[in-house]
Coordinates of C-alpha atoms and ligand atoms in Angstrom, one line a residue:
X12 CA 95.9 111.3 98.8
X13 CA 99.8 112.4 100.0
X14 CA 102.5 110.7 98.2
X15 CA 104.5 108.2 99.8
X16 CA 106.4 109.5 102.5
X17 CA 110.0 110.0 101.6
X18 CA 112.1 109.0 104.7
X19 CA 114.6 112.0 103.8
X20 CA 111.8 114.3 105.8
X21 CA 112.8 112.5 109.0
X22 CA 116.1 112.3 110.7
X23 CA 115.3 109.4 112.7
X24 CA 118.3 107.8 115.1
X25 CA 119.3 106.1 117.9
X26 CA 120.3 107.9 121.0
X27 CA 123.1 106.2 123.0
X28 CA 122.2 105.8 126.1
X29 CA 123.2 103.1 128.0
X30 CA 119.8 101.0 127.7
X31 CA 119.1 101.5 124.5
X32 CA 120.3 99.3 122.0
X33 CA 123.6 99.7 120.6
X34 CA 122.6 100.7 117.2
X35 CA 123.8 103.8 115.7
X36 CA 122.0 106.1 113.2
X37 CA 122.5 104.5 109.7
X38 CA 122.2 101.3 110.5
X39 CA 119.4 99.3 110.4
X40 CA 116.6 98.7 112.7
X41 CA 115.2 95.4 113.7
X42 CA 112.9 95.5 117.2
X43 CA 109.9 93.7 118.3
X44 CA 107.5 94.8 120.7
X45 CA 104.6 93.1 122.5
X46 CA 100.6 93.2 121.2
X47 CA 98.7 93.2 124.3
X48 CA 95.5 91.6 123.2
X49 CA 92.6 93.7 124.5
X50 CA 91.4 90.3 126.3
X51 CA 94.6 89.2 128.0
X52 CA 94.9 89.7 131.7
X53 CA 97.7 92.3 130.7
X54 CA 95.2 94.3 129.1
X55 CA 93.9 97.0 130.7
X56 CA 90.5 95.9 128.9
X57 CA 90.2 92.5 130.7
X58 CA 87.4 91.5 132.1
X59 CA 87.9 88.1 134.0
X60 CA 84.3 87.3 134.5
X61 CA 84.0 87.1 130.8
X62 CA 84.3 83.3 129.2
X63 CA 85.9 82.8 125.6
X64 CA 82.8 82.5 123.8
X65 CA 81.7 85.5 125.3
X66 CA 84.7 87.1 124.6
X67 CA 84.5 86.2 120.7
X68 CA 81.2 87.2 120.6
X69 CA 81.7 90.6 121.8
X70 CA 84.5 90.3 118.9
X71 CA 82.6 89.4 116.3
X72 CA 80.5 92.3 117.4
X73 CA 83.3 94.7 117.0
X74 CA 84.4 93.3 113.9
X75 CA 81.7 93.9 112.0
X76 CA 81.2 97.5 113.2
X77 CA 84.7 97.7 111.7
X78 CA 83.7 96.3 108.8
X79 CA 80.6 98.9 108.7
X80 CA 83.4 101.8 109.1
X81 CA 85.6 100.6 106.3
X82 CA 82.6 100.9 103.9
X83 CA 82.4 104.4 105.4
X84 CA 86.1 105.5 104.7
X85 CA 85.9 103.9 101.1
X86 CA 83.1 105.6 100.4
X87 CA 84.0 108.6 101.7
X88 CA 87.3 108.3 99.7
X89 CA 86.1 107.8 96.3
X90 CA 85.5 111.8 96.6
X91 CA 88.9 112.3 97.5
X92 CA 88.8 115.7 98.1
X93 CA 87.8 115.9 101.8
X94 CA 90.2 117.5 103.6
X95 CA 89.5 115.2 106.7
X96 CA 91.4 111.7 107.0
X97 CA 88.9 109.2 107.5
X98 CA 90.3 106.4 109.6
X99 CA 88.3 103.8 111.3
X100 CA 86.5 104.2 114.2
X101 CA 86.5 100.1 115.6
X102 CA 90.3 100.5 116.0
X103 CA 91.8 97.0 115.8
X104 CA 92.0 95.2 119.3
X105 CA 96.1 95.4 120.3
X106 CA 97.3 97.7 122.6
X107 CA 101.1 98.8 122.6
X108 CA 102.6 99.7 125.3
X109 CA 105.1 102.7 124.0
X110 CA 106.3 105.9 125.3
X111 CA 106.5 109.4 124.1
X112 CA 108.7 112.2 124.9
X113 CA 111.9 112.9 127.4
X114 CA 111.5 111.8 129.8
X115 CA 109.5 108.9 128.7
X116 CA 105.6 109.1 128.9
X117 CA 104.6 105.7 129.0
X118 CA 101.1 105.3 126.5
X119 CA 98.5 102.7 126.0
X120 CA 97.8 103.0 122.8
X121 CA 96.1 100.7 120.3
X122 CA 97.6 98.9 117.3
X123 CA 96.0 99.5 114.1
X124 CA 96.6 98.4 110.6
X125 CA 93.5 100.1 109.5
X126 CA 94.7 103.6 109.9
X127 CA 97.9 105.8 109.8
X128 CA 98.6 108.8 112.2
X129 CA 100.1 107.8 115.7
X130 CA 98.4 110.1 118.3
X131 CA 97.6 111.0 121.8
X132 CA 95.9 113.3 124.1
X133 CA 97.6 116.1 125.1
X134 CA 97.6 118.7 127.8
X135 CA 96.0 121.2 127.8
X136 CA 92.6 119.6 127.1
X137 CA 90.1 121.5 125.1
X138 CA 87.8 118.9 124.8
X139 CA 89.6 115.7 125.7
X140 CA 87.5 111.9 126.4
X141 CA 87.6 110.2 130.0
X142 CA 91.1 108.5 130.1
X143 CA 92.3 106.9 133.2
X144 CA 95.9 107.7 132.7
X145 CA 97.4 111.0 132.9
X146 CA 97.7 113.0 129.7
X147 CA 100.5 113.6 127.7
X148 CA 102.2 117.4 128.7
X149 CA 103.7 118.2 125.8
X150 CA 105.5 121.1 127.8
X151 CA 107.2 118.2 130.4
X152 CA 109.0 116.9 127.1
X153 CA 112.7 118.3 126.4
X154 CA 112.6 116.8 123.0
X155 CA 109.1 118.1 122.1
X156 CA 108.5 120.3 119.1
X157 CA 105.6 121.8 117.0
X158 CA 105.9 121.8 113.4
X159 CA 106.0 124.9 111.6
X160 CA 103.3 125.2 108.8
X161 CA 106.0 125.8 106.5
X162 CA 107.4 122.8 106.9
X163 CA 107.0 119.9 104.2
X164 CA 105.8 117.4 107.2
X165 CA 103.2 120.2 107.6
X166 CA 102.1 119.6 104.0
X167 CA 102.3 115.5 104.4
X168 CA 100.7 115.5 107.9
X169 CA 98.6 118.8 108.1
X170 CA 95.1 119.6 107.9
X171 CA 95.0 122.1 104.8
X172 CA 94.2 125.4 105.3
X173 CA 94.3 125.1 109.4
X174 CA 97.7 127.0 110.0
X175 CA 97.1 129.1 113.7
X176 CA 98.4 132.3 113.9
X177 CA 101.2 131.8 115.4
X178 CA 102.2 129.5 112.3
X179 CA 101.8 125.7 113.9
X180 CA 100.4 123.5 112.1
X181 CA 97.2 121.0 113.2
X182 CA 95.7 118.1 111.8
X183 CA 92.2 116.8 112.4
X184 CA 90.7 113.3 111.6
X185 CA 87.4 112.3 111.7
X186 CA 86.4 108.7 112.4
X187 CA 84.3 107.0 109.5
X188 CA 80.6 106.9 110.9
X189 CA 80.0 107.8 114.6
X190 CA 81.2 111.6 114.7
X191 CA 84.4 110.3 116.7
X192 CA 87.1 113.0 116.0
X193 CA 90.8 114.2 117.1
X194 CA 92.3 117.8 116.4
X195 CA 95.4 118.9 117.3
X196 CA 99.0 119.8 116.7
X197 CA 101.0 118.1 114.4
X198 CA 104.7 117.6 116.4
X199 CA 107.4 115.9 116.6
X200 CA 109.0 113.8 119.5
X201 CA 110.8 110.4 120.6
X202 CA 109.0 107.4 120.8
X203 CA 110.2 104.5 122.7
X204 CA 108.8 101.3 121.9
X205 CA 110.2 98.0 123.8
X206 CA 109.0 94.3 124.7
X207 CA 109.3 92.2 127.8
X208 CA 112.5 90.5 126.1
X209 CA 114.0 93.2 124.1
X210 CA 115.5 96.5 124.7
X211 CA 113.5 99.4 124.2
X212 CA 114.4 101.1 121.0
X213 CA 114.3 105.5 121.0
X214 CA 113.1 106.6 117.4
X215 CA 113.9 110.6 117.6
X216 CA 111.7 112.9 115.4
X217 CA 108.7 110.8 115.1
X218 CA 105.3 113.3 113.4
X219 CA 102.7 112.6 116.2
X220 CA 99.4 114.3 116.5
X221 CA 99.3 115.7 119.9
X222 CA 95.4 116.1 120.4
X223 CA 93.6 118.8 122.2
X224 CA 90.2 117.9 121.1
X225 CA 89.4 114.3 121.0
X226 CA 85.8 112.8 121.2
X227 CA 83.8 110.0 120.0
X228 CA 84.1 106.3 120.7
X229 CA 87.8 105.7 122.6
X230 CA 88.3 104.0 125.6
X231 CA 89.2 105.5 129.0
X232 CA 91.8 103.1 129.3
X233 CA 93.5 103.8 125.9
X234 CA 95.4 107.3 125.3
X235 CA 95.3 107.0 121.6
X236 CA 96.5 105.1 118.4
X237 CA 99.7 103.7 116.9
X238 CA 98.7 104.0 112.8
X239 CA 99.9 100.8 111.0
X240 CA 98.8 101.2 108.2
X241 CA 100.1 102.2 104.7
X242 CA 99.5 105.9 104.5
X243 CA 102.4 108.6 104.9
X244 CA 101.6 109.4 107.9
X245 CA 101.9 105.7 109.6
X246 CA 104.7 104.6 112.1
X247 CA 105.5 102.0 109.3
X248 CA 106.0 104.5 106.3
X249 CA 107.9 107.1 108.8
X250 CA 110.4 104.6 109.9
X251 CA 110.8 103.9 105.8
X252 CA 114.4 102.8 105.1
X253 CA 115.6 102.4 108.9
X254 CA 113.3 99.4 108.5
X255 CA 113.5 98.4 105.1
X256 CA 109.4 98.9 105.4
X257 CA 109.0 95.9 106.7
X258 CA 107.0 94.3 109.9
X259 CA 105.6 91.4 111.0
X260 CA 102.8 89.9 113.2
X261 CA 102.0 86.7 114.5
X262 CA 98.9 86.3 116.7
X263 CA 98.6 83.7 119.4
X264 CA 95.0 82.3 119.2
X265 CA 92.5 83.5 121.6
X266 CA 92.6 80.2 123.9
X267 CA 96.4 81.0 125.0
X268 CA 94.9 84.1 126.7
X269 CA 98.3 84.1 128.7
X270 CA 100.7 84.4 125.6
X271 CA 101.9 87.7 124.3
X272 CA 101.5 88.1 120.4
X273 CA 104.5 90.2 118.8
X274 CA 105.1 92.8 116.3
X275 CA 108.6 93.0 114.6
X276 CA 110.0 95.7 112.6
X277 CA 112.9 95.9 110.3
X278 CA 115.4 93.2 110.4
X279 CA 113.3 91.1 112.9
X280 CA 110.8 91.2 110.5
X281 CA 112.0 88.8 107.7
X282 CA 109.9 86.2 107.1
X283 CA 111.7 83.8 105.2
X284 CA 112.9 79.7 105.2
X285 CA 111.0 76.4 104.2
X286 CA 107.3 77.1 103.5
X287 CA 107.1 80.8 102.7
X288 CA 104.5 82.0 100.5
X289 CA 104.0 85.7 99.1
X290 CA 101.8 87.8 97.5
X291 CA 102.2 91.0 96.0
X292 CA 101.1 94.3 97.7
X293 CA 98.3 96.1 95.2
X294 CA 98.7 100.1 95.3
X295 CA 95.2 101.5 95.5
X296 CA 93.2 104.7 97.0
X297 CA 93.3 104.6 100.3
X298 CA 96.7 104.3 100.5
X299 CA 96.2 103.3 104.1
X300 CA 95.0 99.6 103.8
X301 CA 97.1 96.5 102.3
X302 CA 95.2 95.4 99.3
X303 CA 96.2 91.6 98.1
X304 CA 94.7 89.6 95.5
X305 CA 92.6 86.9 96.5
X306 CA 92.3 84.2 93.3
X307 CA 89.8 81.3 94.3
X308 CA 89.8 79.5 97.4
X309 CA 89.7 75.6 97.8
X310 CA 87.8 73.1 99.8
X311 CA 89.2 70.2 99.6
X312 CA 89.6 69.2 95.8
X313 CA 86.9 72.2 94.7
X314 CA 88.2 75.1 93.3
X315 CA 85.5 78.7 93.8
X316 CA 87.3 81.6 92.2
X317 CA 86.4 84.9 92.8
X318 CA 84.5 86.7 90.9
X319 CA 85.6 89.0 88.3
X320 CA 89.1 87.7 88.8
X321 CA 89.7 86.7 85.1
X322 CA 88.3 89.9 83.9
X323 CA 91.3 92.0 84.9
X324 CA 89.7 93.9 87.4
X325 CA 90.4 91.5 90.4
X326 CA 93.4 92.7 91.3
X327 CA 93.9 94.3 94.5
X328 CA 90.3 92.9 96.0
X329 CA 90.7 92.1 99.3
X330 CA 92.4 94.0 102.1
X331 CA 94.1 92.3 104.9
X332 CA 93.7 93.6 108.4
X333 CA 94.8 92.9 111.7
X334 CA 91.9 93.7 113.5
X335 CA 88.3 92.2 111.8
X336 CA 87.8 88.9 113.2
X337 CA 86.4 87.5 109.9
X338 CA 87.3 86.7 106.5
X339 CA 84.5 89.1 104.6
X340 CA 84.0 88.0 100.5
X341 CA 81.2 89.0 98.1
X342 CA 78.4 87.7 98.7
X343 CA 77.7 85.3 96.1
X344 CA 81.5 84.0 96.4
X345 CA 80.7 83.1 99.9
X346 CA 77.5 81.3 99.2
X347 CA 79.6 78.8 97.0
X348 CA 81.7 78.9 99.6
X349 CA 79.9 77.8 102.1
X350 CA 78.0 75.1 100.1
X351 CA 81.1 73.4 99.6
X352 CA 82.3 73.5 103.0
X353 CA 78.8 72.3 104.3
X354 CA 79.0 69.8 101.6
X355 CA 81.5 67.9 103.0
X356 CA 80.9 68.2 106.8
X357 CA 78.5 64.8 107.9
X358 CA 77.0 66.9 111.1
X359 CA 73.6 68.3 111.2
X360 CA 73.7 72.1 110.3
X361 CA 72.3 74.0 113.4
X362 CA 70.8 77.5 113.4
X363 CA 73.1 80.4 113.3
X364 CA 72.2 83.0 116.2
X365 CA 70.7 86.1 114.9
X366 CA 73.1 88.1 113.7
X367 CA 76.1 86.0 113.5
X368 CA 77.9 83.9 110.7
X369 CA 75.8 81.4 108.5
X370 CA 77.1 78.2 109.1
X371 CA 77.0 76.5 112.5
X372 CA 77.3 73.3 114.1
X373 CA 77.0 72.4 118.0
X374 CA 80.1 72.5 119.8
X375 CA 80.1 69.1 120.5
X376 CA 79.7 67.0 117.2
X377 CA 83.1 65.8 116.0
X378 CA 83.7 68.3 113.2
X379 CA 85.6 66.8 110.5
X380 CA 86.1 70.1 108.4
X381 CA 87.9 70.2 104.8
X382 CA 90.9 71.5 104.4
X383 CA 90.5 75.2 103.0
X384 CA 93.5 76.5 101.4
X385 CA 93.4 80.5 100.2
X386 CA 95.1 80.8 96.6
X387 CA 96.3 84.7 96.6
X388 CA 97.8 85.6 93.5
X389 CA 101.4 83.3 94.1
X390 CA 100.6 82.0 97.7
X391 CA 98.7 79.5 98.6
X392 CA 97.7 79.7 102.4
X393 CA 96.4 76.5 103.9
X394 CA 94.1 77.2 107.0
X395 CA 93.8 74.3 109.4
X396 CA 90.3 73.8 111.3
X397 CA 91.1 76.6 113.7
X398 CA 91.3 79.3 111.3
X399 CA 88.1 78.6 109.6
X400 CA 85.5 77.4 112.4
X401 CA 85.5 79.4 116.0
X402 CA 83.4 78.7 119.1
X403 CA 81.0 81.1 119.6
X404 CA 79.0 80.1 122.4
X405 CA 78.6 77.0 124.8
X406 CA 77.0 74.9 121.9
X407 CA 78.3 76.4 118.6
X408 CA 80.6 76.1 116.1
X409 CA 80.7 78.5 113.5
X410 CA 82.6 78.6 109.7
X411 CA 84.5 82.0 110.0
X412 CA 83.7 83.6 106.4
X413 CA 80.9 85.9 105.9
X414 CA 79.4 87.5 102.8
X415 CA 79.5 91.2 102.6
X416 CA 78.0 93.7 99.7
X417 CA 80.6 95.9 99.4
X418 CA 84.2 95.4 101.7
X419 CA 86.3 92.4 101.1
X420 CA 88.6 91.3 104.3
X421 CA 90.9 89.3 105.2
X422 CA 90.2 88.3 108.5
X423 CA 92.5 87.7 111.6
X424 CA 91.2 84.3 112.5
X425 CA 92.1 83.2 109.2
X426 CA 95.8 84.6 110.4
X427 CA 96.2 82.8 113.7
X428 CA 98.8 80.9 114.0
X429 CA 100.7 82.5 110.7
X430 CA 103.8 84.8 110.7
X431 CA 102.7 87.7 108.2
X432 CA 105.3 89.3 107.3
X433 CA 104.6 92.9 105.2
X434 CA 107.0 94.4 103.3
X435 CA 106.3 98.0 101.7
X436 CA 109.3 98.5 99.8
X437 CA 109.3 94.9 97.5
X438 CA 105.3 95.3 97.9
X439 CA 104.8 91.9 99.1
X440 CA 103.2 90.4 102.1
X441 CA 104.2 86.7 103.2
X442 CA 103.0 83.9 105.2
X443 CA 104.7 81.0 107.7
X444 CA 102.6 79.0 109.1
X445 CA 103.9 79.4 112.5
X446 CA 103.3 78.4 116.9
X447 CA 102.7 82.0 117.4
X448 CA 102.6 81.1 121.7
X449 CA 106.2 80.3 121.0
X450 CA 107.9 83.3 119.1
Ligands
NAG18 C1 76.0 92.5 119.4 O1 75.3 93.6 118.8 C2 73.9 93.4 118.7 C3 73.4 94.6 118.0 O2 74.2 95.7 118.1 C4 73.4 93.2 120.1 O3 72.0 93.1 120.1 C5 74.0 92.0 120.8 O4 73.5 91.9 122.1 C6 75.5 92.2 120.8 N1 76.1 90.9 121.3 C7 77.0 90.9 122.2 C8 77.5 89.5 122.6 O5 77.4 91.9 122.8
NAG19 C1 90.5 89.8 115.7 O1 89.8 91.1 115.6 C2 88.7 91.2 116.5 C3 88.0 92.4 116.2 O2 88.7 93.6 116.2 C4 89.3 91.1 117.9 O3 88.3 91.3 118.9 C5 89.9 89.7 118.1 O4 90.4 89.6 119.3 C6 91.0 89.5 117.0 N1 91.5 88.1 117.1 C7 92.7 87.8 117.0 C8 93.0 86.3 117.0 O5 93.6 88.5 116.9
NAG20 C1 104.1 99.8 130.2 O1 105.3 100.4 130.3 C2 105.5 101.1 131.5 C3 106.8 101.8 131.4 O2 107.8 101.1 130.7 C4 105.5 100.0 132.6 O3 105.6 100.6 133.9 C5 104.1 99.3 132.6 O4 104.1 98.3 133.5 C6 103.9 98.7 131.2 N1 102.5 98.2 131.2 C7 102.3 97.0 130.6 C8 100.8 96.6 130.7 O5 103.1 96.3 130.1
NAG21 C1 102.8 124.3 120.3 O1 101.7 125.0 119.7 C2 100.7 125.2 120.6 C3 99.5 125.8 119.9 O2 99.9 126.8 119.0 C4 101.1 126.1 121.7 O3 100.1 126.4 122.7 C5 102.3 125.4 122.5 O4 102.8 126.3 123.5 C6 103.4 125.1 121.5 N1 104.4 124.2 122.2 C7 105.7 124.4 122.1 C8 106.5 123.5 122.9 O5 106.1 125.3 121.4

């Protein structure tokens, strides 16, 4: 795995134009931009005909495809020696709307704390999928540039051993699972990211992968990925210093279909005041997820711990991710789990649809459900009833846990409603409980 990214690499600035933001090059950045859920009538993706049961379905679905793909990549990774990034291949459910190049390119591109390199297609296509919007012409671009294979980005970003001839070098990822794949030039360009209510913010000299070859299982209306996550190679980790390392979500739950979630970086993305809880940030291979240390959890007055957790190898056992709908925990940790929650619920238990979470109850009982309150190591994160039961269907009501074998997640139901604030540089990640429709 590549060492952190030093920010000294990247010359990254402001331009002054007049509608950018004032800023100038040292100082720091704070900017927010909008998450476009994949279901929102913004999205691209939406689908009016679809209900929200239908919708969470097809969610839940996708989720646990991702959570299939993560077992891939750590597998995978334990070797270590592949010279292939594995990212996943269900790639988180937010679109951003940003924009590459000079002139601007405007992209659709998709969110992702579950991987690192920020990509798109790029002209000319050797072996590009269907996408609806035009590609990105890397010759259009006055600020466009290839990176030299002798170039340290080369040796952070690069695929080893995969210098052309003509000394550029190229990067290729594969896509845990389902032979999905993007190869290309590694390059650098502007990227302007902005919101509805903010002014678009130019970051010069961003590394992109500008991909000639793409395949596998995108979507024609996306153009290509925004990496989150904590690899080198991420928008988060570029950006370094300029941000402090340090962004923030807060996702607006899936009934206020009409509400934009945000993303903040830098100075926007402080989380702090009355109620703030943090946890520390555990470094572990790969470097690309955000590993947190999950204690016990409570229901009501009963305390389950996880297991292992006193025997000093606990730390760092669950990764928190933006886009898995569920909260995934080891098996037998969940089955305590959910006998306690079922415990103390007075409705009859109904049958879980094949396939789908364990513990249901029709959508019309009057669920009183137990408080559950998530003890990470220093934070204790109290979920109300919406972040652990979700509507499925017409006539259920399901606890939003799962057992898995082998991948522990944090879900993003179990975020709703919370700001998360991440911070790379104290290695912390914090929670507000927060009106996300209102930020
Ligand atoms: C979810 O996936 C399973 C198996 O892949 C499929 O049988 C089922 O119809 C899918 N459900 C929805 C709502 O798409
Ligand atoms: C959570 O992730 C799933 C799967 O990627 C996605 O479909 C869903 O919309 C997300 N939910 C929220 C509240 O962000
Ligand atoms: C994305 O940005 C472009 C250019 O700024 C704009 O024309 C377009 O309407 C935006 N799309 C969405 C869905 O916000
Ligand atoms: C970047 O490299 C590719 C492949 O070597 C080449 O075709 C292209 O012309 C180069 N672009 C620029 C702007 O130098």
């Amino acid at each position: 795995m590549a060492p952190i990214f030093s920010s000294v690499l990247l010359s990254l600035c402001l331009l002054s134009s007049p509608f950018l933001s004032n800023a100038n090059a040292h100082k720091k950045l704070g900017f927010t931009a909008d998450l476009i859920h994949r279901d929102s009538p913004k999205s691209p993706f939406y689908n009016p005909t679809q209900t929200p049961s239908q919708r969470l379905r097809n969610a839940i679905n996708r989720s646990v495809n991702r959570v299939a793909h993560f077992t891939n990549i750590y597998g995978k990774d334990a070797s270590d020696n592949s010279p292939q990034t594995e990212i996943t291949s269900s790639h988180g459910e937010y679109l951003m709307n940003v924009s590459l190049g000079t002139p601007p390119f405007p992209i659709m591109a998709v969110a992702d704390t579950g991987s690192d390199l920020v990509w798109t297609q790029c002209k000319p296509c050797e072996d590009c999928y269907t996408q609806e919007d035009p590609l990105f012409d890397p010759k259009a671009s006055s600020t466009y540039r290839n990176v030299s294979c002798s170039s340290s980005q080369c040796s952070e970003f690069g695929t080893e051993g995969s210098c052309s001839t003509d000394n550029t070098c190229s990067y290729s990822i594969a896509y845990g699972g389902d032979r999905s794949h993007s190869k290309g030039n590694v390059a650098a360009d502007t990227l302007t990211l902005g919101s509805t209510n903010s002014r678009p913010v130019q970051l010069k000299n961003v590394i992109i992968g500008c991909g000639h070859n793409n395949a596998g299982k995108f979507n024609k209306k996306s153009s290509g990925i925004v990496g989150l996550g904590g690899g080198a190679a991420s928008l988060v980790s570029q950006l370094g210093d300029s941000i402090d390392g340090k962004f923030s979500y807060c996702f607006v739950p899936l009934t206020e279909k009409d509400r934009t979630s945000k993303i903040n970086f830098g100075t926007n993305a402080v989380v702090s005041g009355k109620g703030v809880v943090s946890t520390p940030l555990i470094k572990k291979s790969p470097q690309t997820f955000y590993y947190l240390t999950l204690e016990s959890i409570s229901v009501g007055s009963k305390k389950i711990q996880f297991p292992g957790i006193n025997s000093g190898t606990g730390q760092g056992n669950i990764i928190i991710d933006s886009g898995t709908t569920f909260t995934f925990l080891p098996m037998e940790f969940y089955t305590q789990l959910e006998r306690a929650v079922a415990s103390q619920i007075k409705a009859e238990r109904q049958e879980a649809p094949q396939g789908s979470m364990g513990l249901c109850y029709s959508a019309t009982a009057k669920l009183k459900v137990p408080v559950i309150t998530v003890h990470f190591d220093g934070a204790d994160v109290k979920l109300d009833s919406s972040n652990s039961f979700a509507q499925i269907s017409e006539e259920l009501v399901c606890f939003a846990f799962r057992g898995s074998d082998d991948f522990f997640i944090y879900g993003n139901l179990s975020q709703m409603n919370f700001l998360v604030g991440y911070d790379t540089v104290s290695r912390k990640v914090s929670f507000k409980r927060a009106d996300c429709a209102k930020m």
